[in-house]
């Protein structure tokens, strides 16, 4: 199957990006160096094309009850102009997908599916929508740019009359004029830094991308690929669907209980299973690990206790560009999830010592 | 000093009649990206051509290093333990991986000269 291209494909190629298939798209994994791009976001500002992410609208007179039925978080806490992190769970409490939910109007919401889950999510939303709710996949209409880093605000501000500093964290403004083009500007991101996510018409993405790169030049802006996006979110302890969460990993195991409101009135899908799991405590827990012996933990490497018993697996791992340490996230049997516990990670043919450390690894 | 190349993107330099120095090519380091860890074999390890003799880890992935020749390791580049980035910055000299005493001279015939290797990269890029 041929991969789709985002509206910015030609720009990535001319910037020298290495393109890789991801979630059905040909995406830039890096331009020059993952480390340099990572550092630019931590210290200055980086610009990402994340148009592979989907956008779906849930609208109609019953949109609110539909959302309360499908989302694990409490949609009543949203209001127009606010965003919320939420999970869409199955009956057993596994995660169908995780995403940001925006309330666009009294009776209209937008959710942002992961690229690889887009079709599954749309089908799920349609299947579970109440009569009077219409679900529309508008992914192809929108491009999504993420401007992230301590200098993101000043760069964006230079292109708009709107006071972007007044947009609070997890809040957004629609119809913001950026260099003459309308966009939804959300104060959010997936890097652990301050920043904005900008939803604009696909046909206008190129001009906004160019304007941001030009406006950010003196601030040291760097186009960033999915490689840096992954190391940044990893350090910040943000979950990646398919690794930290999946249909067989519950959000309570992944320490996302803050987005699971088992006490909300609405009977959302998975509520009974998650309420029972909360009551009995999850069987596994996501922990941070730091290697003591030399080696880098990677996704799916096995984790053992000091007697050699298999107690779980690594979900994500790398050498942290910011901290220079070999770190991982691991899903382990709950009784082992105690800080400073020593365990071993099966790194190919060898078992190497590691210990449990606090997460997130990085906090700004 | 002339170098020979493998299809798996290693270079081989003859130091004398039966000792070779091995590293990865500039093309390979570019493909790997930021290298953060090199796991080399140890001195006296016996290596078989086309089998994994170690791994190179970039920020993103782990890649096997396939032995271009068979032999016995006589020296490893210990600098790489603390400075794995040398493989990025100087892949074809200071960032060498190991030296070994080859045990099957016939295998030298399977290596590519520089021109053929360059053509191999172009073909792979298509």
Short mmCIF file of C-alpha atoms in Angstrom, two decimals:
data_model
loop_
_atom_site.label_atom_id
_atom_site.label_comp_id
_atom_site.label_asym_id
_atom_site.label_seq_id
_atom_site.Cartn_x
_atom_site.Cartn_y
_atom_site.Cartn_z
CA UNK A 1 0.00 0.00 0.00
CA UNK A 2 1.37 3.38 -0.99
CA UNK A 3 1.87 5.86 1.83
CA UNK A 4 -0.01 9.13 1.88
CA UNK A 5 1.89 12.40 1.81
CA UNK A 6 1.14 15.48 3.87
CA UNK A 7 0.75 18.90 2.30
CA UNK A 8 4.36 19.63 3.35
CA UNK A 9 6.00 16.62 1.73
CA UNK A 10 7.95 18.60 -0.88
CA UNK A 11 9.23 21.00 1.75
CA UNK A 12 10.54 18.12 3.88
CA UNK A 13 12.37 16.65 0.93
CA UNK A 14 13.93 19.96 -0.04
CA UNK A 15 15.02 20.51 3.58
CA UNK A 16 16.90 17.21 3.32
CA UNK A 17 14.64 15.16 5.59
CA UNK A 18 14.94 11.42 5.77
CA UNK A 19 11.43 10.20 5.00
CA UNK A 20 10.03 7.02 6.55
CA UNK A 21 6.65 5.29 6.51
CA UNK A 22 4.66 5.99 9.68
CA UNK A 23 0.98 5.39 10.32
CA UNK A 24 0.24 5.19 6.60
CA UNK A 25 2.15 8.38 5.77
CA UNK A 26 5.59 9.20 4.46
CA UNK A 27 6.90 11.36 7.29
CA UNK A 28 10.20 13.08 8.10
CA UNK A 29 12.00 11.12 10.83
CA UNK A 30 14.85 13.63 10.97
CA UNK A 31 16.32 16.51 8.99
CA UNK A 32 19.90 16.70 10.23
CA UNK A 33 20.10 14.99 13.58
CA UNK A 34 17.59 13.79 16.15
CA UNK A 35 19.83 15.06 18.94
CA UNK A 36 20.13 18.56 17.47
CA UNK A 37 16.39 18.75 16.82
CA UNK A 38 15.65 17.52 20.33
CA UNK A 39 17.96 20.10 21.83
CA UNK A 40 16.45 22.91 19.75
CA UNK A 41 13.03 22.16 21.25
CA UNK A 42 14.39 22.01 24.80
CA UNK A 43 16.38 25.23 24.44
CA UNK A 44 14.79 27.30 21.67
CA UNK A 45 12.02 26.24 19.31
CA UNK A 46 11.22 23.44 16.87
CA UNK A 47 8.59 23.09 14.16
CA UNK A 48 6.97 19.72 13.42
CA UNK A 49 4.63 18.63 10.66
CA UNK A 50 2.25 16.25 12.40
CA UNK A 51 -0.43 16.32 9.74
CA UNK A 52 -0.53 12.53 9.82
CA UNK A 53 -2.62 12.89 12.97
CA UNK A 54 -6.34 12.63 12.22
CA UNK A 55 -9.16 15.05 12.94
CA UNK A 56 -12.74 13.94 13.50
CA UNK A 57 -15.79 16.07 14.26
CA UNK A 58 -18.53 14.85 16.59
CA UNK A 59 -21.51 17.17 16.23
CA UNK A 60 -25.25 17.36 16.75
CA UNK A 61 -27.83 17.81 19.48
CA UNK A 62 -26.72 14.58 21.22
CA UNK A 63 -22.98 15.18 20.77
CA UNK A 64 -22.47 15.70 24.50
CA UNK A 65 -24.13 12.44 25.54
CA UNK A 66 -22.27 10.61 22.78
CA UNK A 67 -18.98 11.97 24.06
CA UNK A 68 -19.79 11.11 27.68
CA UNK A 69 -20.65 7.58 26.57
CA UNK A 70 -17.41 7.09 24.61
CA UNK A 71 -14.77 9.07 26.53
CA UNK A 72 -13.16 7.94 29.78
CA UNK A 73 -12.61 11.54 30.86
CA UNK A 74 -15.44 13.77 32.06
CA UNK A 75 -16.57 15.80 29.07
CA UNK A 76 -18.73 17.99 31.36
CA UNK A 77 -15.49 19.65 32.46
CA UNK A 78 -14.92 20.92 28.94
CA UNK A 79 -16.25 24.20 27.64
CA UNK A 80 -15.93 25.96 24.32
CA UNK A 81 -12.27 26.93 23.97
CA UNK A 82 -10.96 24.16 26.19
CA UNK A 83 -9.09 20.95 25.37
CA UNK A 84 -8.91 17.72 27.36
CA UNK A 85 -6.81 14.57 27.19
CA UNK A 86 -9.05 11.53 27.02
CA UNK A 87 -9.09 7.85 26.26
CA UNK A 88 -11.49 5.85 24.22
CA UNK A 89 -11.70 2.44 25.89
CA UNK A 90 -13.19 -0.91 24.97
CA UNK A 91 -15.49 -2.94 27.26
CA UNK A 92 -12.53 -4.63 28.98
CA UNK A 93 -10.89 -1.30 29.76
CA UNK A 94 -8.21 -1.57 27.07
CA UNK A 95 -7.46 1.54 25.04
CA UNK A 96 -8.88 1.94 21.53
CA UNK A 97 -7.02 5.24 21.24
CA UNK A 98 -5.90 8.23 23.28
CA UNK A 99 -6.37 11.78 22.14
CA UNK A 100 -7.01 15.43 22.68
CA UNK A 101 -10.66 16.45 22.65
CA UNK A 102 -11.54 20.04 21.74
CA UNK A 103 -14.93 21.56 22.39
CA UNK A 104 -15.55 23.77 19.35
CA UNK A 105 -19.18 24.73 20.12
CA UNK A 106 -21.96 23.75 22.53
CA UNK A 107 -22.81 20.80 20.31
CA UNK A 108 -19.52 20.21 18.49
CA UNK A 109 -16.28 18.48 19.44
CA UNK A 110 -13.10 17.65 17.57
CA UNK A 111 -10.86 14.68 18.46
CA UNK A 112 -7.35 13.97 17.20
CA UNK A 113 -6.81 10.25 16.48
CA UNK A 114 -3.36 8.74 16.08
CA UNK A 115 -2.60 8.25 12.39
CA UNK A 116 -2.50 4.46 12.53
CA UNK A 117 -5.82 4.35 14.43
CA UNK A 118 -7.74 6.82 12.32
CA UNK A 119 -10.01 4.41 10.46
CA UNK A 120 -10.56 2.24 13.53
CA UNK A 121 -11.45 5.32 15.60
CA UNK A 122 -13.88 6.77 13.09
CA UNK A 123 -15.64 3.41 12.82
CA UNK A 124 -15.76 3.15 16.63
CA UNK A 125 -17.12 6.68 17.02
CA UNK A 126 -19.78 6.09 14.37
CA UNK A 127 -20.75 2.74 15.85
CA UNK A 128 -21.26 4.20 19.32
CA UNK A 129 -22.71 7.59 18.38
CA UNK A 130 -26.23 8.29 19.66
CA UNK A 131 -28.97 9.12 17.20
CA UNK A 132 -28.62 12.86 16.55
CA UNK A 133 -24.81 12.83 16.50
CA UNK A 134 -22.87 13.02 13.27
CA UNK A 135 -19.26 11.86 13.09
CA UNK A 136 -17.17 13.25 10.25
CA UNK A 137 -13.59 12.42 9.32
CA UNK A 138 -12.02 15.75 8.35
CA UNK A 139 -8.39 14.55 8.51
CA UNK A 140 -7.65 15.38 4.89
CA UNK A 141 -8.94 18.94 5.28
CA UNK A 142 -6.55 19.84 8.07
CA UNK A 143 -2.81 20.09 8.35
CA UNK A 144 -1.34 20.14 11.85
CA UNK A 145 1.86 21.95 12.75
CA UNK A 146 3.41 21.82 16.22
CA UNK A 147 5.55 24.76 17.29
CA UNK A 148 7.29 23.69 20.48
CA UNK A 149 9.89 25.07 22.84
CA UNK A 150 10.57 28.00 25.18
CA UNK A 151 10.68 30.42 22.25
CA UNK A 152 7.50 29.11 20.57
CA UNK A 153 5.41 31.95 21.95
CA UNK A 154 7.59 34.77 20.66
CA UNK A 155 7.84 33.21 17.21
CA UNK A 156 4.10 32.68 16.86
CA UNK A 157 3.35 36.12 18.30
CA UNK A 158 5.38 37.78 15.57
CA UNK A 159 2.91 36.47 12.96
CA UNK A 160 -0.41 37.38 14.53
CA UNK A 161 -2.36 40.22 16.12
CA UNK A 162 -3.96 37.74 18.52
CA UNK A 163 -2.37 37.73 21.99
CA UNK A 164 -1.16 34.12 21.98
CA UNK A 165 0.22 34.41 25.51
CA UNK A 166 -3.39 34.74 26.71
CA UNK A 167 -4.25 31.26 25.42
CA UNK A 168 -3.84 29.12 28.54
CA UNK A 169 -2.43 25.60 28.66
CA UNK A 170 -4.93 23.13 27.17
CA UNK A 171 -6.98 25.99 25.78
CA UNK A 172 -7.37 27.07 22.18
CA UNK A 173 -8.66 29.81 19.95
CA UNK A 174 -10.34 29.23 16.60
CA UNK A 175 -10.02 31.58 13.63
CA UNK A 176 -6.66 32.99 14.67
CA UNK A 177 -5.16 34.94 11.80
CA UNK A 178 -1.59 33.72 11.23
CA UNK A 179 0.12 35.71 8.53
CA UNK A 180 -3.24 36.23 6.87
CA UNK A 181 -4.42 32.62 7.17
CA UNK A 182 -7.06 31.38 9.63
CA UNK A 183 -6.08 28.59 12.04
CA UNK A 184 -7.07 26.91 15.28
CA UNK A 185 -4.29 27.62 17.76
CA UNK A 186 -4.05 25.28 20.75
CA UNK A 187 -1.63 25.69 23.66
CA UNK A 188 -0.60 22.05 23.83
CA UNK A 189 1.99 19.62 22.58
CA UNK A 190 3.79 16.34 22.90
CA UNK A 191 7.27 17.42 23.94
CA UNK A 192 7.16 18.49 27.58
CA UNK A 193 7.81 22.10 26.55
CA UNK A 194 5.57 25.11 26.19
CA UNK A 195 4.19 25.41 22.71
CA UNK A 196 1.31 25.50 20.29
CA UNK A 197 -0.43 23.14 17.94
CA UNK A 198 -1.76 24.86 14.85
CA UNK A 199 -4.62 23.34 12.81
CA UNK A 200 -4.99 24.94 9.42
CA UNK A 201 -6.40 24.23 6.00
CA UNK A 202 -4.16 21.71 4.23
CA UNK A 203 -3.89 23.98 1.22
CA UNK A 204 -2.49 26.79 3.38
CA UNK A 205 -0.10 24.73 5.48
CA UNK A 206 2.88 25.41 3.25
CA UNK A 207 2.63 29.16 3.62
CA UNK A 208 2.22 28.98 7.40
CA UNK A 209 5.16 26.53 7.62
CA UNK A 210 7.37 28.88 5.59
CA UNK A 211 6.28 31.92 7.60
CA UNK A 212 7.03 30.18 10.92
CA UNK A 213 10.47 29.02 9.77
CA UNK A 214 11.31 32.50 8.60
CA UNK A 215 9.92 34.23 11.70
CA UNK A 216 11.82 31.80 13.93
CA UNK A 217 15.18 32.15 12.25
CA UNK A 218 16.70 34.51 14.81
CA UNK A 219 15.28 32.39 17.65
CA UNK A 220 17.14 29.36 16.25
CA UNK A 221 14.10 27.50 14.94
CA UNK A 222 14.73 23.97 13.71
CA UNK A 223 12.41 21.80 11.61
CA UNK A 224 11.99 18.59 13.63
CA UNK A 225 11.07 15.07 12.63
CA UNK A 226 9.27 12.22 14.31
CA UNK A 227 12.54 10.94 15.79
CA UNK A 228 12.90 13.99 18.04
CA UNK A 229 9.16 14.01 18.70
CA UNK A 230 9.53 10.50 20.12
CA UNK A 231 12.57 11.25 22.33
CA UNK A 232 10.96 14.47 23.59
CA UNK A 233 7.64 12.84 24.52
CA UNK A 234 9.54 9.92 26.07
CA UNK A 235 11.56 12.16 28.40
CA UNK A 236 8.37 14.00 29.35
CA UNK A 237 6.70 10.68 30.24
CA UNK A 238 3.94 11.04 27.63
CA UNK A 239 2.49 7.74 26.40
CA UNK A 240 2.69 6.53 22.80
CA UNK A 241 -0.20 4.43 21.57
CA UNK A 242 0.94 0.90 20.74
CA UNK A 243 3.77 1.06 23.28
CA UNK A 244 2.64 2.42 26.67
CA UNK A 245 -1.05 1.90 25.95
CA UNK A 246 -2.95 -0.46 23.67
CA UNK A 247 -6.10 -2.54 23.55
CA UNK A 248 -4.44 -4.91 26.03
CA UNK A 249 -2.88 -2.31 28.36
CA UNK A 250 -5.30 -0.38 30.54
CA UNK A 251 -4.91 3.34 31.20
CA UNK A 252 -4.72 2.62 34.93
CA UNK A 253 -1.69 0.40 34.34
CA UNK A 254 -0.18 3.20 32.24
CA UNK A 255 -0.69 5.70 35.08
CA UNK A 256 -3.31 7.66 33.14
CA UNK A 257 -5.90 7.45 35.91
CA UNK A 258 -6.28 11.25 35.80
CA UNK A 259 -8.14 10.81 32.50
CA UNK A 260 -10.33 7.92 33.70
CA UNK A 261 -13.32 9.25 35.62
CA UNK A 262 -15.01 6.14 36.97
CA UNK A 263 -17.08 8.37 39.24
CA UNK A 264 -18.67 10.39 36.45
CA UNK A 265 -22.39 9.80 36.10
CA UNK A 266 -22.40 8.66 32.49
CA UNK A 267 -21.82 4.97 31.90
CA UNK A 268 -18.91 5.16 29.49
CA UNK A 269 -17.62 2.14 27.57
CA UNK A 270 -15.15 0.27 29.79
CA UNK A 271 -16.33 1.98 32.99
CA UNK A 272 -17.29 -1.23 34.83
CA UNK A 273 -14.00 -2.94 33.99
CA UNK A 274 -11.94 0.12 34.92
CA UNK A 275 -13.87 0.72 38.16
CA UNK A 276 -13.20 -2.89 39.18
CA UNK A 277 -9.55 -2.60 38.20
CA UNK A 278 -9.20 0.59 40.22
CA UNK A 279 -10.82 -1.09 43.21
CA UNK A 280 -8.56 -4.17 43.01
CA UNK A 281 -5.47 -2.19 41.95
CA UNK A 282 -3.98 -2.79 38.48
CA UNK A 283 -1.95 -5.99 38.06
CA UNK A 284 0.85 -4.18 36.21
CA UNK A 285 2.30 -0.71 36.40
CA UNK A 286 4.29 1.49 34.09
CA UNK A 287 7.61 2.52 35.67
CA UNK A 288 10.69 4.45 34.68
CA UNK A 289 13.94 2.49 34.56
CA UNK A 290 17.52 3.64 34.38
CA UNK A 291 20.25 1.27 33.25
CA UNK A 292 23.03 0.68 35.78
CA UNK A 293 25.09 -1.47 33.42
CA UNK A 294 25.91 -0.22 29.94
CA UNK A 295 23.14 -0.83 27.46
CA UNK A 296 20.00 0.78 26.13
CA UNK A 297 16.54 -0.61 26.89
CA UNK A 298 14.34 -0.89 23.81
CA UNK A 299 10.69 -1.67 23.13
CA UNK A 300 9.75 -5.29 23.96
CA UNK A 301 12.98 -6.20 25.74
CA UNK A 302 12.06 -8.50 28.66
CA UNK A 303 12.40 -7.39 32.29
CA UNK A 304 13.38 -9.83 35.08
CA UNK A 305 13.60 -9.67 38.86
CA UNK A 306 16.87 -10.59 40.62
CA UNK A 307 15.83 -14.27 40.63
CA UNK A 308 15.40 -14.25 36.88
CA UNK A 309 11.59 -14.32 36.92
CA UNK A 310 9.96 -12.62 33.96
CA UNK A 311 8.14 -9.59 35.42
CA UNK A 312 7.30 -7.50 32.36
CA UNK A 313 8.69 -5.72 29.33
CA UNK A 314 10.12 -2.42 28.14
CA UNK A 315 7.56 -0.27 26.33
CA UNK A 316 9.93 2.51 25.14
CA UNK A 317 13.59 3.29 25.67
CA UNK A 318 16.51 5.27 24.37
CA UNK A 319 19.53 7.21 25.47
CA UNK A 320 17.92 10.40 26.75
CA UNK A 321 19.38 13.27 24.71
CA UNK A 322 18.72 15.79 27.50
CA UNK A 323 19.98 13.69 30.42
CA UNK A 324 22.53 11.48 28.68
CA UNK A 325 21.25 8.44 30.59
CA UNK A 326 20.01 5.14 29.19
CA UNK A 327 16.35 5.20 30.20
CA UNK A 328 13.23 3.19 29.59
CA UNK A 329 9.57 2.92 30.41
CA UNK A 330 8.58 -0.60 31.42
CA UNK A 331 5.32 -2.32 32.22
CA UNK A 332 6.01 -4.55 35.23
CA UNK A 333 4.02 -6.61 37.72
CA UNK A 334 2.67 -4.12 40.22
CA UNK A 335 4.50 -5.53 43.26
CA UNK A 336 7.83 -4.56 41.66
CA UNK A 337 6.80 -0.97 40.98
CA UNK A 338 8.76 0.52 43.86
CA UNK A 339 11.39 3.23 43.42
CA UNK A 340 15.03 2.02 43.52
CA UNK A 341 14.02 -1.61 43.00
CA UNK A 342 16.78 -3.32 41.05
CA UNK A 343 15.87 -5.47 38.10
CA UNK A 344 17.50 -6.72 34.95
CA UNK A 345 16.69 -6.05 31.32
CA UNK A 346 17.33 -8.66 28.65
CA UNK A 347 19.38 -6.65 26.16
CA UNK A 348 19.77 -9.12 23.30
CA UNK A 349 21.98 -11.93 24.66
CA UNK A 350 22.75 -10.33 28.03
CA UNK A 351 20.85 -9.46 31.18
CA UNK A 352 21.87 -6.00 32.36
CA UNK A 353 21.22 -4.33 35.73
CA UNK A 354 18.75 -1.48 35.93
CA UNK A 355 16.73 0.25 38.64
CA UNK A 356 13.36 1.90 38.94
CA UNK A 357 13.48 5.70 38.88
CA UNK A 358 10.82 8.44 39.04
CA UNK A 359 8.97 9.66 35.94
CA UNK A 360 8.73 11.93 34.09
CA UNK A 361 12.46 11.84 33.40
CA UNK A 362 12.34 15.49 32.36
CA UNK A 363 10.27 18.37 33.66
CA UNK A 364 10.67 21.89 32.45
CA UNK B 1 46.11 3.15 1.71
CA UNK B 2 43.30 1.55 -0.23
CA UNK B 3 40.11 0.34 1.33
CA UNK B 4 37.72 -2.44 0.46
CA UNK B 5 34.02 -2.47 1.17
CA UNK B 6 31.23 -4.89 2.02
CA UNK B 7 27.66 -4.76 0.78
CA UNK B 8 26.65 -4.36 4.44
CA UNK B 9 28.46 -1.00 4.50
CA UNK B 10 31.68 -1.81 6.30
CA UNK B 11 35.10 -0.76 5.14
CA UNK B 12 38.18 -2.98 5.44
CA UNK B 13 41.72 -1.67 5.47
CA UNK B 14 44.70 -4.04 5.14
CA UNK B 15 47.21 -3.10 7.86
CA UNK B 16 49.63 -5.84 6.86
CA UNK B 17 49.45 -9.24 5.27
CA UNK B 18 46.79 -10.72 7.53
CA UNK B 19 45.65 -7.94 9.89
CA UNK B 20 42.72 -5.78 8.84
CA UNK B 21 41.01 -2.79 10.40
CA UNK B 22 37.22 -2.64 10.07
CA UNK B 23 34.74 0.20 10.39
CA UNK B 24 31.43 1.33 8.98
CA UNK B 25 31.20 3.62 5.99
CA UNK B 26 30.22 7.26 5.97
CA UNK B 27 27.04 6.27 4.15
CA UNK B 28 26.19 3.81 6.95
CA UNK B 29 26.73 6.35 9.73
CA UNK B 30 24.52 8.84 7.93
CA UNK B 31 21.79 6.26 7.60
CA UNK B 32 22.03 5.38 11.30
CA UNK B 33 21.86 8.95 12.61
CA UNK B 34 23.17 9.97 16.04
CA UNK B 35 25.15 7.02 17.35
CA UNK B 36 24.99 6.65 21.13
CA UNK B 37 26.35 3.17 21.83
CA UNK B 38 28.70 0.71 20.17
CA UNK B 39 28.86 -2.90 21.33
CA UNK B 40 31.99 -4.44 19.85
CA UNK B 41 33.28 -8.00 20.16
CA UNK B 42 36.18 -8.61 22.54
CA UNK B 43 39.83 -9.30 21.82
CA UNK B 44 40.38 -13.00 20.98
CA UNK B 45 36.74 -13.44 19.92
CA UNK B 46 36.39 -15.54 16.85
CA UNK B 47 34.35 -13.89 14.12
CA UNK B 48 32.55 -15.51 11.20
CA UNK B 49 31.89 -13.53 8.05
CA UNK B 50 28.32 -12.36 7.49
CA UNK B 51 27.39 -13.01 11.11
CA UNK B 52 26.66 -10.27 13.63
CA UNK B 53 29.85 -9.26 15.45
CA UNK B 54 28.28 -6.49 17.50
CA UNK B 55 25.71 -3.75 17.41
CA UNK B 56 25.55 -0.02 16.87
CA UNK B 57 22.75 1.91 18.52
CA UNK B 58 21.52 5.27 17.38
CA UNK B 59 19.02 7.32 19.33
CA UNK B 60 16.28 5.54 17.46
CA UNK B 61 17.39 2.01 16.61
CA UNK B 62 19.73 -0.91 17.12
CA UNK B 63 21.62 -2.23 14.10
CA UNK B 64 23.76 -5.33 13.80
CA UNK B 65 27.30 -5.03 12.54
CA UNK B 66 27.87 -7.87 10.09
CA UNK B 67 31.42 -9.19 9.91
CA UNK B 68 32.80 -8.62 6.42
CA UNK B 69 35.48 -11.30 6.95
CA UNK B 70 36.24 -14.22 9.28
CA UNK B 71 39.03 -13.97 11.82
CA UNK B 72 40.19 -13.41 15.37
CA UNK B 73 39.80 -9.99 17.00
CA UNK B 74 43.17 -8.54 17.95
CA UNK B 75 42.17 -5.02 19.00
CA UNK B 76 39.00 -3.01 19.58
CA UNK B 77 38.67 0.75 19.44
CA UNK B 78 38.31 1.50 23.13
CA UNK B 79 37.71 5.19 22.47
CA UNK B 80 34.22 4.31 21.29
CA UNK B 81 33.18 3.32 24.78
CA UNK B 82 33.14 6.96 25.86
CA UNK B 83 32.89 8.61 22.46
CA UNK B 84 30.55 6.56 20.26
CA UNK B 85 29.88 9.74 18.27
CA UNK B 86 33.32 9.29 16.67
CA UNK B 87 31.59 6.81 14.38
CA UNK B 88 29.47 9.72 13.15
CA UNK B 89 32.19 12.31 12.93
CA UNK B 90 35.11 10.13 11.72
CA UNK B 91 33.59 6.86 10.54
CA UNK B 92 36.40 6.08 8.12
CA UNK B 93 39.40 6.78 10.39
CA UNK B 94 39.21 7.56 14.14
CA UNK B 95 35.81 5.88 14.38
CA UNK B 96 37.11 2.43 13.33
CA UNK B 97 35.59 -0.52 15.19
CA UNK B 98 38.00 -3.48 15.41
CA UNK B 99 41.19 -4.96 14.06
CA UNK B 100 41.36 -8.65 13.32
CA UNK B 101 43.62 -11.35 12.04
CA UNK B 102 41.85 -12.85 9.08
CA UNK B 103 41.60 -16.61 8.80
CA UNK B 104 40.27 -16.99 5.27
CA UNK B 105 42.03 -14.91 2.65
CA UNK B 106 39.65 -16.19 -0.02
CA UNK B 107 36.93 -14.02 1.50
CA UNK B 108 38.83 -10.90 0.44
CA UNK B 109 37.63 -11.65 -3.08
CA UNK B 110 34.04 -11.01 -1.99
CA UNK B 111 34.77 -7.40 -1.01
CA UNK B 112 34.04 -4.48 -3.31
CA UNK B 113 36.41 -1.79 -4.48
CA UNK B 114 35.46 1.81 -3.87
CA UNK B 115 33.90 2.36 -7.26
CA UNK B 116 31.75 -0.76 -7.07
CA UNK B 117 30.70 0.12 -3.52
CA UNK B 118 29.61 3.59 -4.61
CA UNK B 119 27.51 2.04 -7.31
CA UNK B 120 26.04 -0.35 -4.73
CA UNK B 121 24.95 2.63 -2.57
CA UNK B 122 23.32 4.31 -5.54
CA UNK B 123 21.43 1.15 -6.38
CA UNK B 124 20.30 0.80 -2.78
CA UNK B 125 19.12 4.39 -2.68
CA UNK B 126 16.71 3.80 -5.57
#
